[in-house]
Structure formats: C-alpha cells, structure tokens
Amino acid sequence: MIEARGITRTYQTYGAFTGARTVHALRGVDFTLPDGGAVSFIGESGCGKTTLGKILTGLESFDGGELVVDGVELSGLKPHQRAKYFRRIQMIHQDPYSALNPTRTIASILGDPLRMRAKETGADATTRRERAAELLTLVGLEPDAVLPKYPHQLSGGQRQRVVVARALTVDPTVLIADEAVSMIDVSMRLGILSLLRDLRARLGISLVFITHDVATARYVGDDGELHVIYRGEVVERGLTDEVILAPVHPYTQCLLSAVPIMRGLEEPGPDRTAPTAALDERAVTPGCLFQPRCPFAQDQCAEKHPVLVPLGDGAGDGSGAGDGAGFAGGEASEHLHACFYPEARRVVGVEVGAASA
Ligand SMILES: Nc1ncnc2c1ncn2[C@@H]1O[C@H](COP(=O)(O)OP(=O)(O)O)[C@@H](O)[C@H]1O
Ligand SMILES: [Mg+2]
C-alpha cells in the first residue's frame, strides 16, 4: 500500500530568455493506493505526472509531504534502506524505444535483473531462463521467438511488453505506468492496456496509471480512483466513472470535451488543450490556478484559492469541510473538487487553448 500525503516538488530553473523561475511541478498531492488497487492521474502535458511517477519509484526526490510505503514513512530512511521499498515499485515509461538497450538481446535484457534477483532467490541459470520464458508468456509474447532478438527487431507494442516483463523480474507489488501507450502504434494500444489490467487481476499488482487520455484511464482504472491534475495540483478526484461521467470541475469538463471519450480507444481525438508547460508560472493569480483559462470563472476565483472539498459541501474554500477532509485514513473514493462553482456542465467546443493571460 502506498500513501502519499501532500507531496510537493519545486524546481528552480534558469533560462537564457526567461531568467530564474520556480516551477511548481507538484503542489500537495494526496492519494492512497490500496494493495491490488488502481489509481489514475490525468492531466495535460507539464502538469507534473512524470514527476509524480518518478517520486513514487524513488527516481526523484520531493521537497514536501510524506510518502508511506507499506506503513513506513520513507523520507526518514537512509537511501539504502529506502531502496528496499522502491525496488518493488516499478515504472513503465512512455518510450519503449529508449527503455531497452539496443545492443542487447531480450534474453540478456531479462537475464540481468533475474541474476540480481537470484542473490535473494538463489535461482540457478536454468531456473532463471525458465522464469524469463514464463514472464514473456505472461506478457503475451512467444519466448522462443523473442528471447534471441534485439529490441529493434520487435514492434513498439512488443517492446513495451518486454519492458513490462523486465519490470516483473523483481516481483513488484506496484507498477507505475507513465503514458505507457502514448508512443505505441494505436493498433497495439488496447493490447498493452488489457495486459496491465490483466496483471492486476492475475498477480494482484497495484497500478498507478498516468495518462493524458480519458479513454485509457477509464479502461484501465475503471474500479479505482481518478485524480485530475492541473499545474501540479489535484483539482478533482473520485471514483473513475463518477469523475468521468459527472465531472464538476471546469478543468475536468474541458479535458473531457477536448478528448471525446466516445470515440473509443482506437482513435484518440486530437488534444486541443494547450500544454500546461506553455503557461508562465508568474502569470498565476493568488486565486484558482485554472482561473486564467476557465470559461466559468467569476470574481472570487481570481482572489481566493479553492481547496479540495467533498461534493455537496458548498464552496471549495475549505469551510465546513475541515482541514484535509476526505484524506482521513485514506478513505478513498469520495468525490472531491477544488472549485467555488462545482456544477454539472457540458462544455461543448470550448477552446481552452488560450494560454496565459
Ligand atoms: N528536472 C527538472 N528540472 C526543471 N523542471 C522540471 C524538471 N522536471 C520537470 N520539470 C518541470 O515540472 C513540470 C512538470 O513536468 P512533468 O512531471 O514532466 O509533467 P508531465 O509528465 O505531466 O508532462 C513541467 O513544467 C516541467 O518543465
Ligand atoms: Mg510526462
């Protein structure tokens, strides 16, 4: 089980033209991932999704908040102690082309981590070879055909399956899939998504599913929670279907309208939203982060910052909700939103691409 409380990550950057800038990649992200469960994060490019994935796998540090894995708060641990917890959390990256060493065969790509693992399991060479074959079968590949090949001899979809098999060599408890199908040919996406669903069901692995695409989040994380991130902040969360079918935050509504979910997986719609990264951090008002682009913003949206509150608790100003309501004990699945004007709306054809004011 993973519990993230108030995870914050800030980067100081310096650009020749932009000067010194502070980038708030994540602003207080809270979530609970139960054993065998799924939680999805959705948001446009630059909203902090990969940063979150890297933090959860120990590839990136964070500067605020707590990360609790199987009951142990990790920031208090020394790096080598922490590594033990992160090893069972594996990340599937976006790009299966750069994830595999092009000069090594699949047998050797899977053999290395299995040999490392053998220090614990004591598996001999024959057992390891059998395990490699077993893992390839599990991810839907034909071991005899694939083991002697090099990555370039495989399709993108096959490569991503090898990446998944490699992640499975350490018997992970959690898989983090970061835009795992976005660079794969559309015809093969559904297969990879079903594989991820399957692994959850068959191996009891829990899944953090990161995407910019509503349809894939719905497909993979349908029984889990969906968190909608805007500029590093979760602005709406709840059961996946509840958020997708009855979104109340204008940003979620814009996301849904930009990528029509009815189109189906084979044909994702063009992403019409402007990347978050294109927005200037300095243009942020003290109010709602989405306010400069929000078609429904009113005066107070520019002045006060709405926090996540349960739906039906009135304005998203924290009043009546208590501090951090909805996170107590990780009681998940309440529909929460950070908007002063939560409302069921249909956003049809609204262009939200008008970048920073
Ligand atoms: N190492 C880094 N140094 C500086 N800024 C970074 C770094 N990594 C990410 N960022 C910034 O943090 C924000 C979130 O990035 P990222 O997590 O990659 O978003 P996403 O995966 O949602 O596209 C972006 O504005 C990005 O430019
Ligand atoms: Mg990313």
CSV table of C-alpha atoms and ligand atoms in Angstrom, one decimal:
chain,number,residue,atom,x,y,z
A,1,MET,CA,0.0,0.0,0.0
A,2,ILE,CA,1.2,3.5,-0.8
A,3,GLU,CA,0.0,6.6,0.9
A,4,ALA,CA,1.1,10.0,-0.4
A,5,ARG,CA,0.4,13.0,1.7
A,6,GLY,CA,0.9,16.5,0.5
A,7,ILE,CA,3.7,15.6,-2.0
A,8,THR,CA,5.3,18.7,-3.2
A,9,ARG,CA,8.1,19.2,-5.7
A,10,THR,CA,9.5,22.5,-6.9
A,11,TYR,CA,12.2,23.0,-9.5
A,12,GLN,CA,14.4,26.1,-9.8
A,13,THR,CA,15.2,26.7,-13.4
A,14,TYR,CA,17.2,29.2,-15.3
A,15,GLY,CA,16.6,30.1,-18.9
A,16,ALA,CA,18.5,32.5,-21.1
A,17,PHE,CA,15.4,34.3,-22.0
A,18,THR,CA,13.1,33.6,-19.1
A,19,GLY,CA,15.5,34.1,-16.3
A,20,ALA,CA,15.2,32.4,-12.9
A,21,ARG,CA,12.0,30.6,-12.5
A,22,THR,CA,10.4,28.5,-9.9
A,23,VAL,CA,8.4,25.6,-11.4
A,24,HIS,CA,5.8,24.1,-9.0
A,25,ALA,CA,5.7,20.6,-10.5
A,26,LEU,CA,3.5,19.2,-7.7
A,27,ARG,CA,1.6,21.1,-5.1
A,28,GLY,CA,0.4,18.9,-2.3
A,29,VAL,CA,-0.7,15.7,-3.9
A,30,ASP,CA,-2.5,13.2,-1.6
A,31,PHE,CA,-3.7,9.7,-2.5
A,32,THR,CA,-3.9,6.2,-1.2
A,33,LEU,CA,-3.2,3.1,-3.3
A,34,PRO,CA,-4.5,0.0,-1.7
A,35,ASP,CA,-2.9,-3.4,-2.3
A,36,GLY,CA,-4.2,-4.6,-5.7
A,37,GLY,CA,-5.9,-1.4,-6.3
A,38,ALA,CA,-5.6,1.2,-9.1
A,39,VAL,CA,-5.3,5.0,-9.0
A,40,SER,CA,-5.1,7.0,-12.2
A,41,PHE,CA,-3.8,10.5,-12.7
A,42,ILE,CA,-4.8,12.5,-15.7
A,43,GLY,CA,-3.8,15.9,-16.9
A,44,GLU,CA,-2.2,17.7,-19.8
A,45,SER,CA,1.5,17.9,-20.7
A,46,GLY,CA,3.6,19.5,-18.0
A,47,CYS,CA,1.1,19.1,-15.1
A,48,GLY,CA,3.5,17.0,-13.1
A,49,LYS,CA,2.5,13.4,-14.0
A,50,THR,CA,6.0,12.1,-14.7
A,51,THR,CA,7.4,13.9,-11.7
A,52,LEU,CA,4.9,12.1,-9.5
A,53,GLY,CA,5.7,8.7,-11.1
A,54,LYS,CA,9.4,9.3,-10.6
A,55,ILE,CA,8.9,10.3,-6.9
A,56,LEU,CA,6.9,7.1,-6.4
A,57,THR,CA,9.7,5.0,-7.7
A,58,GLY,CA,12.5,6.8,-5.9
A,59,LEU,CA,14.0,8.3,-9.1
A,60,GLU,CA,13.2,11.8,-8.0
A,61,SER,CA,13.2,13.5,-4.6
A,62,PHE,CA,10.4,15.6,-3.2
A,63,ASP,CA,10.6,18.7,-1.0
A,64,GLY,CA,7.4,18.5,0.9
A,65,GLY,CA,5.0,15.9,2.2
A,66,GLU,CA,5.2,12.3,3.2
A,67,LEU,CA,5.4,9.0,1.2
A,68,VAL,CA,4.4,6.0,3.2
A,69,VAL,CA,5.0,2.6,1.7
A,70,ASP,CA,3.6,-0.5,3.5
A,71,GLY,CA,3.3,1.6,6.6
A,72,VAL,CA,6.8,3.0,6.5
A,73,GLU,CA,7.4,6.7,6.0
A,74,LEU,CA,10.3,6.8,3.6
A,75,SER,CA,11.8,10.3,3.9
A,76,GLY,CA,13.1,9.3,7.4
A,77,LEU,CA,15.1,6.5,6.0
A,78,LYS,CA,18.6,6.4,4.7
A,79,PRO,CA,18.9,5.9,0.9
A,80,HIS,CA,19.9,2.2,1.0
A,81,GLN,CA,17.0,1.5,3.4
A,82,ARG,CA,14.6,3.3,1.1
A,83,ALA,CA,15.8,1.4,-1.9
A,84,LYS,CA,14.3,-1.8,-0.5
A,85,TYR,CA,10.9,-0.3,-0.6
A,86,PHE,CA,11.3,1.3,-4.0
A,87,ARG,CA,12.6,-1.9,-5.6
A,88,ARG,CA,9.1,-3.4,-5.5
A,89,ILE,CA,7.6,-0.3,-7.2
A,90,GLN,CA,8.5,-0.4,-10.9
A,91,MET,CA,7.9,2.2,-13.6
A,92,ILE,CA,6.9,1.6,-17.2
A,93,HIS,CA,8.0,4.6,-19.1
A,94,GLN,CA,6.4,6.2,-22.1
A,95,ASP,CA,9.1,5.4,-24.6
A,96,PRO,CA,9.7,1.7,-25.2
A,97,TYR,CA,12.3,2.6,-27.8
A,98,SER,CA,14.8,4.2,-25.4
A,99,ALA,CA,13.9,1.9,-22.5
A,100,LEU,CA,15.7,-1.1,-23.9
A,101,ASN,CA,19.4,-1.3,-24.6
A,102,PRO,CA,19.7,-1.7,-28.4
A,103,THR,CA,22.9,-3.7,-28.2
A,104,ARG,CA,21.5,-6.5,-26.0
A,105,THR,CA,19.2,-9.4,-26.8
A,106,ILE,CA,15.9,-9.8,-24.9
A,107,ALA,CA,17.4,-12.8,-23.2
A,108,SER,CA,20.2,-10.7,-21.8
A,109,ILE,CA,17.9,-7.8,-21.0
A,110,LEU,CA,15.7,-10.0,-18.8
A,111,GLY,CA,18.7,-12.1,-17.6
A,112,ASP,CA,20.4,-9.3,-15.8
A,113,PRO,CA,17.7,-8.3,-13.4
A,114,LEU,CA,16.9,-12.0,-12.8
A,115,ARG,CA,20.6,-12.6,-11.9
A,116,MET,CA,20.5,-9.7,-9.5
A,117,ARG,CA,17.3,-11.2,-8.0
A,118,ALA,CA,18.9,-14.6,-7.8
A,119,LYS,CA,21.0,-13.3,-4.9
A,120,GLU,CA,17.9,-13.4,-2.9
A,121,THR,CA,16.0,-16.3,-4.5
A,122,GLY,CA,19.0,-18.4,-5.2
A,123,ALA,CA,17.7,-19.3,-8.7
A,124,ASP,CA,20.2,-21.1,-10.9
A,125,ALA,CA,20.8,-20.4,-14.6
A,126,THR,CA,18.2,-22.9,-15.7
A,127,THR,CA,15.5,-21.6,-13.4
A,128,ARG,CA,16.3,-18.1,-14.5
A,129,ARG,CA,15.9,-19.0,-18.1
A,130,GLU,CA,12.6,-20.7,-17.4
A,131,ARG,CA,11.5,-17.6,-15.5
A,132,ALA,CA,12.4,-15.3,-18.4
A,133,ALA,CA,10.3,-17.5,-20.7
A,134,GLU,CA,7.5,-17.6,-18.2
A,135,LEU,CA,7.4,-13.8,-17.9
A,136,LEU,CA,7.4,-13.4,-21.7
A,137,THR,CA,4.5,-15.7,-21.9
A,138,LEU,CA,2.7,-13.8,-19.2
A,139,VAL,CA,3.0,-10.6,-21.2
A,140,GLY,CA,1.8,-12.2,-24.3
A,141,LEU,CA,5.0,-12.9,-26.2
A,142,GLU,CA,6.3,-16.1,-27.7
A,143,PRO,CA,9.5,-16.8,-25.6
A,144,ASP,CA,11.4,-18.8,-28.3
A,145,ALA,CA,10.8,-16.2,-30.9
A,146,VAL,CA,11.6,-13.2,-28.8
A,147,LEU,CA,14.5,-14.2,-26.5
A,148,PRO,CA,17.2,-14.2,-29.2
A,149,LYS,CA,16.0,-10.9,-30.7
A,150,TYR,CA,17.3,-7.4,-30.3
A,151,PRO,CA,14.9,-4.6,-29.4
A,152,HIS,CA,14.9,-3.2,-33.0
A,153,GLN,CA,13.6,-6.4,-34.3
A,154,LEU,CA,10.4,-6.0,-32.3
A,155,SER,CA,7.4,-3.7,-32.8
A,156,GLY,CA,6.7,-0.9,-30.4
A,157,GLY,CA,4.0,-2.9,-28.7
A,158,GLN,CA,6.2,-5.9,-28.4
A,159,ARG,CA,9.0,-3.8,-26.9
A,160,GLN,CA,6.6,-2.3,-24.4
A,161,ARG,CA,5.6,-5.9,-23.4
A,162,VAL,CA,9.3,-6.7,-22.9
A,163,VAL,CA,9.6,-3.6,-20.7
A,164,VAL,CA,6.7,-4.9,-18.6
A,165,ALA,CA,8.3,-8.4,-18.4
A,166,ARG,CA,11.5,-6.8,-17.2
A,167,ALA,CA,9.6,-4.8,-14.6
A,168,LEU,CA,8.1,-8.1,-13.4
A,169,THR,CA,11.5,-9.8,-12.9
A,170,VAL,CA,11.7,-8.2,-9.4
A,171,ASP,CA,8.2,-9.4,-8.4
A,172,PRO,CA,6.9,-5.9,-8.0
A,173,THR,CA,3.9,-5.0,-5.8
A,174,VAL,CA,3.2,-1.8,-7.7
A,175,LEU,CA,3.5,-0.8,-11.3
A,176,ILE,CA,3.6,2.8,-12.3
A,177,ALA,CA,2.6,3.2,-16.0
A,178,ASP,CA,3.5,6.6,-17.2
A,179,GLU,CA,1.8,7.3,-20.6
A,180,ALA,CA,2.6,3.7,-21.3
A,181,VAL,CA,0.9,3.5,-24.6
A,182,SER,CA,1.2,7.1,-25.9
A,183,MET,CA,4.2,6.2,-28.2
A,184,ILE,CA,2.8,2.9,-29.4
A,185,ASP,CA,1.0,2.4,-32.6
A,186,VAL,CA,-2.7,2.8,-32.0
A,187,SER,CA,-3.5,-0.7,-33.2
A,188,MET,CA,-1.5,-2.1,-30.3
A,189,ARG,CA,-2.5,0.2,-27.5
A,190,LEU,CA,-5.5,-1.8,-26.4
A,191,GLY,CA,-3.4,-4.9,-26.1
A,192,ILE,CA,-1.0,-3.3,-23.7
A,193,LEU,CA,-3.8,-1.7,-21.7
A,194,SER,CA,-5.5,-5.1,-21.4
A,195,LEU,CA,-2.2,-6.6,-20.3
A,196,LEU,CA,-1.9,-4.0,-17.5
A,197,ARG,CA,-5.5,-4.8,-16.4
A,198,ASP,CA,-4.7,-8.5,-16.6
A,199,LEU,CA,-1.6,-8.3,-14.5
A,200,ARG,CA,-3.6,-6.6,-11.7
A,201,ALA,CA,-6.2,-9.3,-11.7
A,202,ARG,CA,-3.8,-12.2,-12.1
A,203,LEU,CA,-0.8,-11.1,-9.9
A,204,GLY,CA,-2.6,-8.8,-7.5
A,205,ILE,CA,-0.2,-6.0,-8.5
A,206,SER,CA,-1.5,-2.5,-7.8
A,207,LEU,CA,-1.3,0.1,-10.5
A,208,VAL,CA,-0.7,3.8,-10.7
A,209,PHE,CA,-1.9,4.8,-14.2
A,210,ILE,CA,-0.7,8.1,-15.6
A,211,THR,CA,-2.2,9.4,-18.7
A,212,HIS,CA,-3.4,12.5,-20.6
A,213,ASP,CA,-6.1,10.4,-22.2
A,214,VAL,CA,-9.5,10.0,-20.6
A,215,ALA,CA,-10.5,6.9,-22.5
A,216,THR,CA,-7.4,4.9,-21.4
A,217,ALA,CA,-7.8,6.0,-17.8
A,218,ARG,CA,-11.4,4.7,-17.9
A,219,TYR,CA,-10.4,1.5,-19.5
A,220,VAL,CA,-7.6,0.6,-17.1
A,221,GLY,CA,-8.6,2.2,-13.9
A,222,ASP,CA,-12.3,1.7,-14.0
A,223,ASP,CA,-12.6,0.3,-10.5
A,224,GLY,CA,-10.2,2.8,-8.9
A,225,GLU,CA,-9.9,6.4,-8.3
A,226,LEU,CA,-9.2,9.1,-10.9
A,227,HIS,CA,-7.3,12.2,-9.9
A,228,VAL,CA,-7.3,15.2,-12.2
A,229,ILE,CA,-4.1,17.3,-12.0
A,230,TYR,CA,-3.8,20.8,-13.2
A,231,ARG,CA,-0.4,22.5,-12.8
A,232,GLY,CA,0.7,20.2,-10.1
A,233,GLU,CA,-2.5,20.3,-8.1
A,234,VAL,CA,-5.3,17.8,-7.9
A,235,VAL,CA,-8.5,19.7,-8.8
A,236,GLU,CA,-10.9,16.9,-8.8
A,237,ARG,CA,-10.9,13.3,-7.7
A,238,GLY,CA,-13.2,10.4,-7.0
A,239,LEU,CA,-14.2,7.0,-8.4
A,240,THR,CA,-13.1,6.9,-12.1
A,241,ASP,CA,-16.5,6.6,-13.5
A,242,GLU,CA,-18.0,9.2,-11.2
A,243,VAL,CA,-15.4,11.8,-12.3
A,244,ILE,CA,-15.7,10.9,-15.9
A,245,LEU,CA,-19.4,10.7,-16.1
A,246,ALA,CA,-20.3,13.5,-13.8
A,247,PRO,CA,-17.3,15.9,-13.6
A,248,VAL,CA,-17.9,19.1,-11.7
A,249,HIS,CA,-14.6,21.0,-12.1
A,250,PRO,CA,-14.4,23.1,-15.2
A,251,TYR,CA,-10.9,21.8,-16.0
A,252,THR,CA,-12.1,18.2,-15.9
A,253,GLN,CA,-15.0,19.2,-18.1
A,254,CYS,CA,-12.7,20.9,-20.6
A,255,LEU,CA,-10.4,17.8,-20.6
A,256,LEU,CA,-13.4,15.6,-21.4
A,257,SER,CA,-14.6,17.8,-24.1
A,258,ALA,CA,-11.2,18.1,-25.7
A,259,VAL,CA,-10.8,14.3,-25.9
A,260,PRO,CA,-14.3,12.9,-26.6
A,261,ILE,CA,-14.4,9.6,-24.7
A,262,MET,CA,-17.0,8.2,-27.1
A,263,ARG,CA,-14.5,7.9,-29.9
A,264,GLY,CA,-13.1,4.8,-28.5
A,265,LEU,CA,-9.6,3.7,-27.9
A,266,GLU,CA,-8.5,3.1,-31.4
A,267,GLU,CA,-9.0,6.7,-32.4
A,268,PRO,CA,-8.0,9.2,-29.8
A,269,GLY,CA,-9.1,12.7,-30.6
A,270,PRO,CA,-6.7,15.5,-31.2
A,271,ASP,CA,-5.6,17.0,-27.9
A,272,ARG,CA,-6.7,20.6,-28.2
A,273,THR,CA,-5.7,21.8,-24.8
A,274,ALA,CA,-2.6,23.9,-24.6
A,275,PRO,CA,0.2,22.2,-22.7
A,276,THR,CA,0.4,23.4,-19.1
A,277,ALA,CA,4.1,23.9,-19.7
A,278,ALA,CA,3.4,26.8,-22.1
A,279,LEU,CA,1.8,28.8,-19.3
A,280,ASP,CA,4.0,31.2,-17.4
A,281,GLU,CA,4.2,30.4,-13.7
A,282,ARG,CA,4.4,34.1,-13.0
A,283,ALA,CA,1.0,34.7,-14.5
A,284,VAL,CA,-0.6,32.9,-11.6
A,285,THR,CA,-3.1,34.8,-9.6
A,286,PRO,CA,-3.5,34.3,-5.9
A,287,GLY,CA,-6.7,32.5,-6.7
A,288,CYS,CA,-7.6,29.4,-8.6
A,289,LEU,CA,-4.8,28.1,-10.8
A,290,PHE,CA,-7.2,27.4,-13.6
A,291,GLN,CA,-8.9,30.8,-13.4
A,292,PRO,CA,-7.0,32.4,-16.2
A,293,ARG,CA,-8.3,29.7,-18.6
A,294,CYS,CA,-11.6,29.0,-17.0
A,295,PRO,CA,-14.7,29.7,-19.1
A,296,PHE,CA,-16.8,29.9,-15.9
A,297,ALA,CA,-14.5,32.0,-13.7
A,298,GLN,CA,-16.1,34.7,-11.5
A,299,ASP,CA,-14.6,37.4,-9.4
A,300,GLN,CA,-13.6,35.5,-6.3
A,301,CYS,CA,-11.8,32.9,-8.4
A,302,ALA,CA,-9.0,35.3,-9.0
A,303,GLU,CA,-8.8,36.2,-5.4
A,304,LYS,CA,-9.1,33.0,-3.3
A,305,HIS,CA,-7.5,29.6,-3.8
A,306,PRO,CA,-10.1,26.8,-3.7
A,307,VAL,CA,-9.0,23.6,-1.9
A,308,LEU,CA,-10.4,20.1,-2.4
A,309,VAL,CA,-13.7,19.5,-0.6
A,310,PRO,CA,-16.3,16.8,-0.9
A,311,LEU,CA,-19.0,17.4,-3.4
A,312,GLY,CA,-22.1,18.9,-1.8
A,313,ASP,CA,-20.1,20.7,0.9
A,314,GLY,CA,-20.5,24.1,-0.6
A,315,ALA,CA,-17.8,26.4,-1.8
A,316,GLY,CA,-14.3,24.9,-2.3
A,317,ASP,CA,-12.8,27.2,0.3
A,318,GLY,CA,-12.4,24.6,3.0
A,319,SER,CA,-15.2,25.9,5.1
A,320,GLY,CA,-17.4,23.2,6.5
A,321,ALA,CA,-15.0,20.5,5.3
A,322,GLY,CA,-12.4,20.7,7.9
A,323,ASP,CA,-8.7,20.6,7.2
A,324,GLY,CA,-7.8,18.0,4.7
A,325,ALA,CA,-11.2,16.4,4.7
A,326,GLY,CA,-11.5,13.3,2.6
A,327,PHE,CA,-8.0,12.2,3.2
A,328,ALA,CA,-8.5,10.9,6.7
A,329,GLY,CA,-7.2,7.4,6.9
A,330,GLY,CA,-7.1,7.4,3.1
A,331,GLU,CA,-10.9,6.9,3.0
A,332,ALA,CA,-10.9,6.9,-0.7
A,333,SER,CA,-13.5,7.4,-3.4
A,334,GLU,CA,-15.3,10.4,-2.1
A,335,HIS,CA,-15.9,12.8,-5.0
A,336,LEU,CA,-13.8,15.8,-4.2
A,337,HIS,CA,-13.3,19.0,-6.1
A,338,ALA,CA,-11.4,22.3,-5.8
A,339,CYS,CA,-13.8,24.8,-7.4
A,340,PHE,CA,-16.1,27.5,-6.0
A,341,TYR,CA,-18.7,26.7,-8.6
A,342,PRO,CA,-18.8,23.0,-9.0
A,343,GLU,CA,-21.6,22.1,-11.3
A,344,ALA,CA,-22.6,19.6,-13.8
A,345,ARG,CA,-22.0,21.3,-17.2
A,346,ARG,CA,-21.4,20.2,-20.7
A,347,VAL,CA,-18.5,22.0,-22.2
A,348,VAL,CA,-19.1,21.7,-25.9
A,349,GLY,CA,-16.5,23.1,-28.2
A,350,VAL,CA,-14.9,25.4,-25.7
A,351,GLU,CA,-11.3,26.2,-26.7
A,352,VAL,CA,-9.3,26.2,-23.6
A,353,GLY,CA,-6.1,26.8,-25.6
A,354,ALA,CA,-5.8,30.5,-24.8
A,355,ALA,CA,-2.6,30.3,-22.8
A,356,SER,CA,-1.5,32.6,-20.0
A,357,ALA,CA,-3.1,36.0,-19.7
B,1,LIG,N1,14.4,18.2,-13.8
B,1,LIG,C1,13.6,19.2,-14.0
B,1,LIG,N2,14.1,20.5,-13.9
B,1,LIG,C2,13.3,21.5,-14.1
B,1,LIG,N3,11.9,21.5,-14.3
B,1,LIG,C3,11.4,20.3,-14.4
B,1,LIG,C4,12.2,19.1,-14.3
B,1,LIG,N4,11.4,18.0,-14.4
B,1,LIG,C5,10.1,18.5,-14.7
B,1,LIG,N5,10.2,19.9,-14.7
B,1,LIG,C6,9.0,20.7,-14.9
B,1,LIG,O1,8.0,20.3,-14.0
B,1,LIG,C7,6.7,20.4,-14.6
B,1,LIG,C8,6.1,19.0,-14.6
B,1,LIG,O2,6.8,18.2,-15.5
B,1,LIG,P1,6.4,16.6,-15.8
B,1,LIG,O3,6.3,16.0,-14.4
B,1,LIG,O4,7.3,16.1,-16.7
B,1,LIG,O5,4.9,16.8,-16.4
B,1,LIG,P2,4.1,15.8,-17.3
B,1,LIG,O6,4.7,14.4,-17.1
B,1,LIG,O7,2.7,15.9,-16.8
B,1,LIG,O8,4.2,16.3,-18.7
B,1,LIG,C9,7.0,20.9,-16.0
B,1,LIG,O9,6.7,22.3,-16.0
B,1,LIG,C10,8.4,20.6,-16.3
B,1,LIG,O10,9.0,21.5,-17.1
B,2,MG,MG,5.2,13.0,-18.6
